[in-house]
Amino acid sequence: MNKPVVVSAETLTEPVVVGDVAPAAARAAGPAYVVLAGISFSHFLNDTMQSLIASVYPILKDTYALDFAQIGMITLAFQFTASLLQPVVGHYTDKKAQPYSLAIGMASTFFGLLLLSAAHQYLVILLAAALVGLGSAVFHPESARIARLASGGRYGFAQSVFQLGGSFGTSMGPVLAALIVVPFGQGSIAWFSSIAFLAIVVLWRIGRWYAPQIKAKKTAAVQAHPDAPSSRRVAVALAVLVALLFSKQLYVSSLSSYYIFYLIDRFGVSTQAAQIYLFVFLAANAVGAFLGGPLGDRFGRKIVIWISILGALPFTLALPYAGLYASAVLSVIIGLIISSTTSSIIVFAQELVPHRFGMISGVFFGVAFGIGGLGAAVLGKLADHTSIEFVYQVCAYLPAIGLLAVFLPELPRQTR
């Protein structure tokens, strides 16, 4: 596992070697901190723009008289393009890396924001959301590969730095919506296209660093570690990881999409105050996402996955019955614990299939987005027929799916 991984000959004719598993020289040099900072900052910008969509839901709901099911469909349109295309992008870049695709994909987000700011029909809003999702589909698989390439062997740490940018970007959406979009209206979303332009510039520079790292070679088979799990156990483990990500992401989606409405309906807070409470929860998610990777490097990813999902269960069960301030405290605890699993799940999956980093990253980022979108639509429909409070009572049991972690194999020590 100390050699660069070469894509297998099973389906490819000219694999790309990008040093997904850091060679000895790279390990000795340590992480490429400038590159990690750049890709994390780009993730921050990307997810800031994405989070604006959910943050302006109250405005869209009031302006166009939308019900919760229609709100869920906007999330589904946004997440569907991301979840559908991310594995495709990852599979393609496993064969032929595209160092400048990140900057090009960000242009889709740029135009999506401009369209959303001017949209006055529901179908146009759906199209704008889908364009922003398309930019995400292009961004995540290859940027996750770049983070691993720049890790210097500290894969969990690099993935956490990468996730940290995205998590803080997600948390900034409600704040920016409260400070800018709510006072100035839907048209002010166009101002955020400047963020997309900045991201394009940063990603183009990262592409210039990435391009020389790409090294085409003749096909060679991947040498499996003698203690590596069998292909059957790998398939089972990937299915378990998807289920664990389901429990985590659907719960987070229930909070990020409907927490504002929950606080308004139950406690009568203002829209701007609810945005701040949502920011507190999402900021806690960001901190937890950063801590999870280094803890996985230190203690093993399996134990972190166990603790981070099951550990949130007592607090998610208590949240629907708590008062306003207790809810804020519980949301912070839940965010810190449950988000710490993301980096460990993704790195664990990458290590299970070390010759398909792009595709695996795309599948898991795509599944996360897809589950969020589908879950938002289903939960919105459920909320229309019952209540927001009932939705949170049901979602409180989702972390119990963490019990499936018992089926995860022990990986060879070298892969950690």
Short mmCIF file of C-alpha atoms in Angstrom, two decimals:
data_model
loop_
_atom_site.label_atom_id
_atom_site.label_comp_id
_atom_site.label_asym_id
_atom_site.label_seq_id
_atom_site.Cartn_x
_atom_site.Cartn_y
_atom_site.Cartn_z
CA MET A 1 0.00 0.00 0.00
CA ASN A 2 3.01 2.28 -0.12
CA LYS A 3 3.04 2.43 -3.93
CA PRO A 4 0.91 4.56 -6.21
CA VAL A 5 -2.28 2.74 -7.09
CA VAL A 6 -2.80 1.92 -10.75
CA VAL A 7 -6.32 1.48 -12.04
CA SER A 8 -7.05 -2.17 -12.79
CA ALA A 9 -7.13 -3.55 -16.32
CA GLU A 10 -10.57 -5.07 -15.87
CA THR A 11 -12.42 -2.24 -17.55
CA LEU A 12 -9.86 0.38 -18.51
CA THR A 13 -7.30 0.55 -21.30
CA GLU A 14 -5.16 3.51 -20.25
CA PRO A 15 -5.34 4.06 -16.50
CA VAL A 16 -4.26 7.21 -14.78
CA VAL A 17 -1.82 7.02 -11.89
CA VAL A 18 -2.24 9.97 -9.60
CA GLY A 19 -0.67 8.59 -6.47
CA ASP A 20 -3.94 8.01 -4.68
CA VAL A 21 -2.06 6.16 -2.00
CA ALA A 22 0.87 8.36 -1.15
CA PRO A 23 4.34 7.03 -1.95
CA ALA A 24 7.11 7.02 0.61
CA ALA A 25 8.53 10.36 -0.53
CA ALA A 26 5.13 12.02 -0.21
CA ARG A 27 4.63 10.52 3.23
CA ALA A 28 7.98 11.84 4.36
CA ALA A 29 7.17 15.31 3.00
CA GLY A 30 3.80 15.30 4.76
CA PRO A 31 0.58 16.86 3.53
CA ALA A 32 0.63 19.57 0.86
CA TYR A 33 -1.02 22.12 3.14
CA VAL A 34 -1.40 24.85 0.51
CA VAL A 35 -3.27 22.49 -1.79
CA LEU A 36 -5.40 21.15 1.07
CA ALA A 37 -6.23 24.70 2.13
CA GLY A 38 -7.11 25.61 -1.45
CA ILE A 39 -9.37 22.62 -2.04
CA SER A 40 -11.00 23.09 1.39
CA PHE A 41 -11.59 26.79 0.65
CA SER A 42 -13.12 25.83 -2.69
CA HIS A 43 -15.35 23.35 -0.88
CA PHE A 44 -16.35 26.16 1.47
CA LEU A 45 -17.32 28.39 -1.45
CA ASN A 46 -19.12 25.57 -3.27
CA ASP A 47 -21.22 24.50 -0.30
CA THR A 48 -21.93 28.09 0.76
CA MET A 49 -23.65 28.59 -2.58
CA GLN A 50 -25.45 25.26 -2.34
CA SER A 51 -26.76 25.97 1.15
CA LEU A 52 -28.36 29.19 -0.05
CA ILE A 53 -31.03 27.12 -1.76
CA ALA A 54 -32.34 25.60 1.48
CA SER A 55 -31.86 28.88 3.30
CA VAL A 56 -34.20 30.82 0.99
CA TYR A 57 -37.00 28.25 1.27
CA PRO A 58 -39.11 30.50 3.57
CA ILE A 59 -38.90 33.32 1.00
CA LEU A 60 -39.82 31.03 -1.89
CA LYS A 61 -42.61 29.42 0.13
CA ASP A 62 -44.21 32.76 1.01
CA THR A 63 -43.64 34.42 -2.38
CA TYR A 64 -44.98 31.59 -4.53
CA ALA A 65 -47.39 29.95 -2.02
CA LEU A 66 -45.52 26.63 -2.07
CA ASP A 67 -46.40 23.71 0.18
CA PHE A 68 -43.85 21.51 1.97
CA ALA A 69 -43.98 18.88 -0.77
CA GLN A 70 -43.00 21.49 -3.38
CA ILE A 71 -40.18 22.67 -1.12
CA GLY A 72 -38.99 19.08 -0.94
CA MET A 73 -39.10 18.83 -4.75
CA ILE A 74 -36.74 21.82 -5.04
CA THR A 75 -34.26 19.99 -2.82
CA LEU A 76 -34.80 16.84 -4.87
CA ALA A 77 -34.11 18.69 -8.14
CA PHE A 78 -30.90 20.09 -6.68
CA GLN A 79 -29.72 16.84 -5.17
CA PHE A 80 -30.84 14.60 -8.04
CA THR A 81 -28.38 15.99 -10.57
CA ALA A 82 -25.59 15.78 -8.02
CA SER A 83 -26.36 12.23 -6.91
CA LEU A 84 -26.99 10.93 -10.43
CA LEU A 85 -23.87 12.37 -12.03
CA GLN A 86 -21.25 12.15 -9.29
CA PRO A 87 -20.54 8.42 -9.70
CA VAL A 88 -20.43 8.90 -13.48
CA VAL A 89 -17.94 11.75 -13.14
CA GLY A 90 -15.86 9.74 -10.66
CA HIS A 91 -15.80 6.68 -12.93
CA TYR A 92 -14.71 8.77 -15.90
CA THR A 93 -11.96 10.57 -14.01
CA ASP A 94 -10.64 7.23 -12.74
CA LYS A 95 -9.93 6.50 -16.40
CA LYS A 96 -8.83 9.96 -17.44
CA ALA A 97 -8.32 12.64 -14.80
CA GLN A 98 -9.56 16.11 -15.73
CA PRO A 99 -7.59 18.70 -13.73
CA TYR A 100 -9.57 21.69 -15.03
CA SER A 101 -13.01 20.09 -14.82
CA LEU A 102 -13.53 21.56 -11.35
CA ALA A 103 -13.33 25.13 -12.64
CA ILE A 104 -15.55 24.30 -15.60
CA GLY A 105 -18.15 22.60 -13.40
CA MET A 106 -18.24 25.62 -11.11
CA ALA A 107 -19.53 27.64 -14.06
CA SER A 108 -22.77 25.63 -13.83
CA THR A 109 -23.20 26.83 -10.25
CA PHE A 110 -22.49 30.39 -11.42
CA PHE A 111 -25.30 30.32 -13.97
CA GLY A 112 -27.62 28.44 -11.62
CA LEU A 113 -27.40 31.21 -9.02
CA LEU A 114 -28.08 33.90 -11.61
CA LEU A 115 -31.11 31.97 -12.85
CA LEU A 116 -32.43 31.41 -9.31
CA SER A 117 -32.19 35.12 -8.55
CA ALA A 118 -34.40 35.95 -11.56
CA ALA A 119 -36.76 32.94 -11.47
CA HIS A 120 -40.46 33.74 -11.14
CA GLN A 121 -41.90 30.37 -12.09
CA TYR A 122 -41.71 27.13 -10.16
CA LEU A 123 -40.22 25.13 -13.06
CA VAL A 124 -37.48 27.75 -13.52
CA ILE A 125 -36.66 27.48 -9.81
CA LEU A 126 -36.33 23.71 -10.23
CA LEU A 127 -34.02 24.19 -13.25
CA ALA A 128 -31.84 26.67 -11.35
CA ALA A 129 -31.54 24.26 -8.42
CA ALA A 130 -30.58 21.45 -10.82
CA LEU A 131 -27.80 23.59 -12.36
CA VAL A 132 -26.29 24.22 -8.93
CA GLY A 133 -26.49 20.48 -8.28
CA LEU A 134 -24.68 19.82 -11.56
CA GLY A 135 -21.78 21.97 -10.40
CA SER A 136 -21.62 19.91 -7.22
CA ALA A 137 -21.59 16.66 -9.21
CA VAL A 138 -18.48 17.76 -11.08
CA PHE A 139 -16.77 19.21 -8.01
CA HIS A 140 -16.86 16.50 -5.37
CA PRO A 141 -15.33 13.32 -6.88
CA GLU A 142 -12.20 14.91 -8.33
CA SER A 143 -11.67 17.31 -5.44
CA ALA A 144 -11.83 14.37 -2.99
CA ARG A 145 -9.14 12.67 -5.06
CA ILE A 146 -6.99 15.81 -4.95
CA ALA A 147 -7.38 15.97 -1.16
CA ARG A 148 -6.16 12.38 -0.87
CA LEU A 149 -3.27 13.04 -3.26
CA ALA A 150 -2.18 16.00 -1.13
CA SER A 151 -2.58 14.09 2.15
CA GLY A 152 1.00 12.87 2.54
CA GLY A 153 -0.46 9.60 3.86
CA ARG A 154 -2.69 11.27 6.49
CA TYR A 155 -5.87 10.34 4.66
CA GLY A 156 -8.36 10.95 7.44
CA PHE A 157 -6.81 14.32 8.25
CA ALA A 158 -6.87 15.38 4.58
CA GLN A 159 -10.48 14.26 4.17
CA SER A 160 -11.44 16.15 7.33
CA VAL A 161 -9.78 19.35 6.11
CA PHE A 162 -11.66 18.94 2.85
CA GLN A 163 -14.94 18.25 4.68
CA LEU A 164 -14.35 21.16 7.06
CA GLY A 165 -14.56 23.65 4.22
CA GLY A 166 -17.79 22.14 2.96
CA SER A 167 -19.36 21.98 6.40
CA PHE A 168 -18.58 25.60 7.21
CA GLY A 169 -19.83 26.59 3.78
CA THR A 170 -23.10 24.82 4.50
CA SER A 171 -23.38 26.59 7.84
CA MET A 172 -22.81 30.01 6.24
CA GLY A 173 -25.86 29.74 3.99
CA PRO A 174 -28.44 30.50 6.71
CA VAL A 175 -26.39 33.43 8.04
CA LEU A 176 -25.97 34.97 4.60
CA ALA A 177 -29.65 34.40 3.89
CA ALA A 178 -30.60 36.12 7.16
CA LEU A 179 -28.27 39.08 6.57
CA ILE A 180 -28.69 39.55 2.82
CA VAL A 181 -31.39 37.52 1.11
CA VAL A 182 -34.18 38.03 3.68
CA PRO A 183 -33.79 41.85 3.81
CA PHE A 184 -33.09 42.37 0.08
CA GLY A 185 -35.16 39.64 -1.49
CA GLN A 186 -34.71 36.88 -4.06
CA GLY A 187 -32.81 39.10 -6.51
CA SER A 188 -29.92 39.45 -4.06
CA ILE A 189 -29.00 35.81 -4.73
CA ALA A 190 -27.28 37.10 -7.89
CA TRP A 191 -24.66 38.77 -5.68
CA PHE A 192 -23.41 35.35 -4.69
CA SER A 193 -22.39 34.59 -8.26
CA SER A 194 -19.22 36.53 -7.37
CA ILE A 195 -18.43 33.68 -4.94
CA ALA A 196 -18.74 31.23 -7.81
CA PHE A 197 -16.34 33.32 -9.89
CA LEU A 198 -13.79 33.34 -7.05
CA ALA A 199 -14.14 29.56 -6.79
CA ILE A 200 -13.48 29.22 -10.52
CA VAL A 201 -10.21 31.15 -10.15
CA VAL A 202 -9.05 29.07 -7.15
CA LEU A 203 -9.95 25.78 -8.80
CA TRP A 204 -8.14 26.73 -11.98
CA ARG A 205 -4.98 27.30 -9.94
CA ILE A 206 -5.44 23.95 -8.20
CA GLY A 207 -5.87 22.36 -11.62
CA ARG A 208 -2.46 23.71 -12.62
CA TRP A 209 -0.93 21.97 -9.58
CA TYR A 210 -2.85 18.78 -10.22
CA ALA A 211 -2.04 18.41 -13.93
CA PRO A 212 1.67 17.49 -13.48
CA GLN A 213 0.71 14.89 -10.85
CA ILE A 214 -1.22 12.90 -13.43
CA LYS A 215 0.95 10.16 -14.87
CA ALA A 216 -0.32 7.83 -17.56
CA LYS A 217 1.17 4.34 -17.56
CA LYS A 218 0.57 0.95 -19.10
CA THR A 219 -2.07 -1.20 -17.50
CA ALA A 220 -1.00 -3.05 -14.39
CA ALA A 221 -3.02 -5.07 -11.93
CA VAL A 222 -3.55 -3.88 -8.37
CA GLN A 223 -1.75 -6.09 -5.85
CA ALA A 224 -4.17 -6.82 -3.04
CA HIS A 225 -2.93 -6.90 0.54
CA PRO A 226 -2.81 -10.54 1.77
CA ASP A 227 -5.01 -9.65 4.75
CA ALA A 228 -7.48 -7.59 2.72
CA PRO A 229 -11.14 -8.69 2.95
CA SER A 230 -12.61 -10.84 0.18
CA SER A 231 -14.62 -9.31 -2.63
CA ARG A 232 -17.81 -10.56 -1.01
CA ARG A 233 -16.97 -8.92 2.31
CA VAL A 234 -16.04 -5.74 0.46
CA ALA A 235 -19.47 -5.70 -1.21
CA VAL A 236 -21.20 -6.24 2.15
CA ALA A 237 -19.08 -3.54 3.78
CA LEU A 238 -19.89 -1.03 1.03
CA ALA A 239 -23.60 -1.76 1.45
CA VAL A 240 -23.27 -1.22 5.21
CA LEU A 241 -21.41 2.05 4.71
CA VAL A 242 -24.16 3.25 2.38
CA ALA A 243 -26.77 2.37 5.03
CA LEU A 244 -24.78 4.20 7.71
CA LEU A 245 -24.47 7.23 5.48
CA PHE A 246 -28.22 6.98 4.90
CA SER A 247 -28.96 7.23 8.62
CA LYS A 248 -26.58 10.13 9.10
CA GLN A 249 -27.45 12.13 6.00
CA LEU A 250 -31.21 11.72 6.21
CA TYR A 251 -31.22 12.97 9.78
CA VAL A 252 -29.02 15.94 8.90
CA SER A 253 -31.26 16.61 5.90
CA SER A 254 -34.34 16.65 8.12
CA LEU A 255 -32.74 19.36 10.25
CA SER A 256 -31.17 21.43 7.49
CA SER A 257 -34.32 21.46 5.32
CA TYR A 258 -37.06 21.84 7.95
CA TYR A 259 -35.45 22.98 11.19
CA ILE A 260 -36.36 26.58 10.41
CA PHE A 261 -40.04 25.68 10.00
CA TYR A 262 -39.91 23.48 13.11
CA LEU A 263 -38.62 26.33 15.27
CA ILE A 264 -41.11 28.81 13.80
CA ASP A 265 -44.11 26.48 14.19
CA ARG A 266 -43.30 25.17 17.66
CA PHE A 267 -41.65 28.13 19.38
CA GLY A 268 -42.88 31.10 17.33
CA VAL A 269 -39.41 32.51 16.63
CA SER A 270 -38.81 34.86 13.70
CA THR A 271 -37.39 33.64 10.40
CA GLN A 272 -34.09 35.42 11.02
CA ALA A 273 -33.77 33.98 14.52
CA ALA A 274 -34.49 30.51 13.16
CA GLN A 275 -31.73 31.01 10.56
CA ILE A 276 -29.27 31.68 13.37
CA TYR A 277 -30.32 28.52 15.23
CA LEU A 278 -29.82 26.57 12.00
CA PHE A 279 -26.36 28.14 11.62
CA VAL A 280 -25.45 26.95 15.14
CA PHE A 281 -26.38 23.37 14.24
CA LEU A 282 -24.53 23.46 10.91
CA ALA A 283 -21.44 25.03 12.51
CA ALA A 284 -21.37 22.17 15.01
CA ASN A 285 -21.54 19.82 12.02
CA ALA A 286 -18.48 21.52 10.57
CA VAL A 287 -16.45 21.09 13.76
CA GLY A 288 -17.48 17.46 14.09
CA ALA A 289 -16.60 16.76 10.46
CA PHE A 290 -13.08 18.08 11.04
CA LEU A 291 -12.49 16.09 14.22
CA GLY A 292 -13.65 12.78 12.78
CA GLY A 293 -10.82 12.29 10.27
CA PRO A 294 -7.83 12.68 12.63
CA LEU A 295 -9.60 10.52 15.22
CA GLY A 296 -10.02 7.85 12.55
CA ASP A 297 -6.30 8.07 11.69
CA ARG A 298 -5.43 7.69 15.35
CA PHE A 299 -7.89 5.12 16.69
CA GLY A 300 -9.23 3.41 13.55
CA ARG A 301 -12.14 4.36 11.36
CA LYS A 302 -14.43 1.56 12.46
CA ILE A 303 -14.54 2.68 16.09
CA VAL A 304 -15.18 6.28 15.05
CA ILE A 305 -18.08 5.14 12.85
CA TRP A 306 -19.55 3.17 15.76
CA ILE A 307 -19.35 6.06 18.22
CA SER A 308 -20.37 8.88 15.90
CA ILE A 309 -23.65 7.34 14.71
CA LEU A 310 -24.87 5.37 17.73
CA GLY A 311 -23.55 8.03 20.10
CA ALA A 312 -25.99 10.58 18.71
CA LEU A 313 -29.05 8.39 19.37
CA PRO A 314 -29.86 9.49 22.96
CA PHE A 315 -29.72 13.15 21.93
CA THR A 316 -31.82 12.75 18.77
CA LEU A 317 -34.46 10.93 20.84
CA ALA A 318 -34.56 13.84 23.32
CA LEU A 319 -34.69 16.68 20.76
CA PRO A 320 -38.43 16.53 19.85
CA TYR A 321 -39.37 16.96 23.52
CA ALA A 322 -36.94 19.76 24.43
CA GLY A 323 -37.61 23.47 24.82
CA LEU A 324 -36.14 26.15 22.56
CA TYR A 325 -32.78 26.63 24.27
CA ALA A 326 -32.43 22.96 25.14
CA SER A 327 -33.08 22.21 21.47
CA ALA A 328 -30.23 24.51 20.50
CA VAL A 329 -27.87 22.74 22.92
CA LEU A 330 -28.98 19.31 21.76
CA SER A 331 -28.57 20.31 18.10
CA VAL A 332 -24.95 21.29 18.81
CA ILE A 333 -24.22 17.96 20.52
CA ILE A 334 -25.92 16.02 17.72
CA GLY A 335 -24.03 17.96 15.07
CA LEU A 336 -20.67 17.38 16.74
CA ILE A 337 -21.19 13.65 17.15
CA ILE A 338 -23.04 12.58 14.03
CA SER A 339 -20.99 14.58 11.52
CA SER A 340 -17.69 13.10 12.73
CA THR A 341 -18.49 9.91 10.83
CA THR A 342 -18.42 11.37 7.30
CA SER A 343 -14.66 11.39 6.77
CA SER A 344 -14.24 7.93 8.27
CA ILE A 345 -16.98 6.44 6.08
CA ILE A 346 -15.53 7.90 2.89
CA VAL A 347 -11.91 6.95 3.64
CA PHE A 348 -13.02 3.48 4.77
CA ALA A 349 -14.83 3.01 1.44
CA GLN A 350 -11.81 4.30 -0.52
CA GLU A 351 -9.56 1.80 1.24
CA LEU A 352 -11.95 -1.05 0.49
CA VAL A 353 -11.69 -0.30 -3.25
CA PRO A 354 -8.28 1.40 -3.63
CA HIS A 355 -8.25 1.42 -7.45
CA ARG A 356 -11.54 3.31 -7.81
CA PHE A 357 -11.10 6.42 -5.69
CA GLY A 358 -13.00 8.71 -8.04
CA MET A 359 -15.94 6.38 -8.51
CA ILE A 360 -16.17 5.50 -4.80
CA SER A 361 -15.97 9.17 -3.81
CA GLY A 362 -18.62 9.97 -6.40
CA VAL A 363 -20.89 7.17 -5.24
CA PHE A 364 -20.68 8.14 -1.58
CA PHE A 365 -20.94 11.89 -2.12
CA GLY A 366 -23.69 11.19 -4.62
CA VAL A 367 -25.53 8.87 -2.23
CA ALA A 368 -25.26 11.53 0.47
CA PHE A 369 -26.76 14.15 -1.81
CA GLY A 370 -29.35 11.77 -3.23
CA ILE A 371 -30.49 10.60 0.18
CA GLY A 372 -30.76 14.20 1.30
CA GLY A 373 -32.86 15.14 -1.72
CA LEU A 374 -35.12 12.09 -1.67
CA GLY A 375 -35.45 12.29 2.09
CA ALA A 376 -36.36 15.98 1.95
CA ALA A 377 -39.12 15.26 -0.55
CA VAL A 378 -40.52 12.32 1.46
CA LEU A 379 -40.27 14.19 4.77
CA GLY A 380 -41.96 17.23 3.23
CA LYS A 381 -44.88 15.08 2.09
CA LEU A 382 -45.06 13.49 5.54
CA ALA A 383 -45.03 16.93 7.18
CA ASP A 384 -47.94 18.06 4.98
CA HIS A 385 -50.03 15.09 6.12
CA THR A 386 -48.97 15.13 9.78
CA SER A 387 -46.75 17.83 11.28
CA ILE A 388 -43.13 18.93 11.43
CA GLU A 389 -42.95 17.74 15.04
CA PHE A 390 -44.03 14.23 14.00
CA VAL A 391 -41.29 14.18 11.35
CA TYR A 392 -38.65 14.84 14.00
CA GLN A 393 -40.06 12.17 16.27
CA VAL A 394 -39.70 9.63 13.45
CA CYS A 395 -36.23 10.78 12.38
CA ALA A 396 -34.97 10.55 15.96
CA TYR A 397 -34.59 6.78 15.54
CA LEU A 398 -32.41 6.96 12.41
CA PRO A 399 -29.04 6.76 14.25
CA ALA A 400 -30.04 3.29 15.48
CA ILE A 401 -29.03 2.08 12.02
CA GLY A 402 -25.48 2.50 13.31
CA LEU A 403 -25.78 -1.01 14.76
CA LEU A 404 -24.99 -2.28 11.25
CA ALA A 405 -21.36 -1.24 11.82
CA VAL A 406 -20.86 -4.67 13.39
CA PHE A 407 -20.65 -6.06 9.85
CA LEU A 408 -17.69 -3.87 8.83
CA PRO A 409 -14.42 -5.83 8.38
CA GLU A 410 -11.13 -5.03 10.03
CA LEU A 411 -8.82 -3.48 7.44
CA PRO A 412 -5.07 -4.21 7.28
CA ARG A 413 -3.18 -1.79 9.50
CA GLN A 414 -1.24 -0.36 6.56
CA THR A 415 -4.39 1.03 4.99
CA ARG A 416 -5.15 3.21 7.99
#
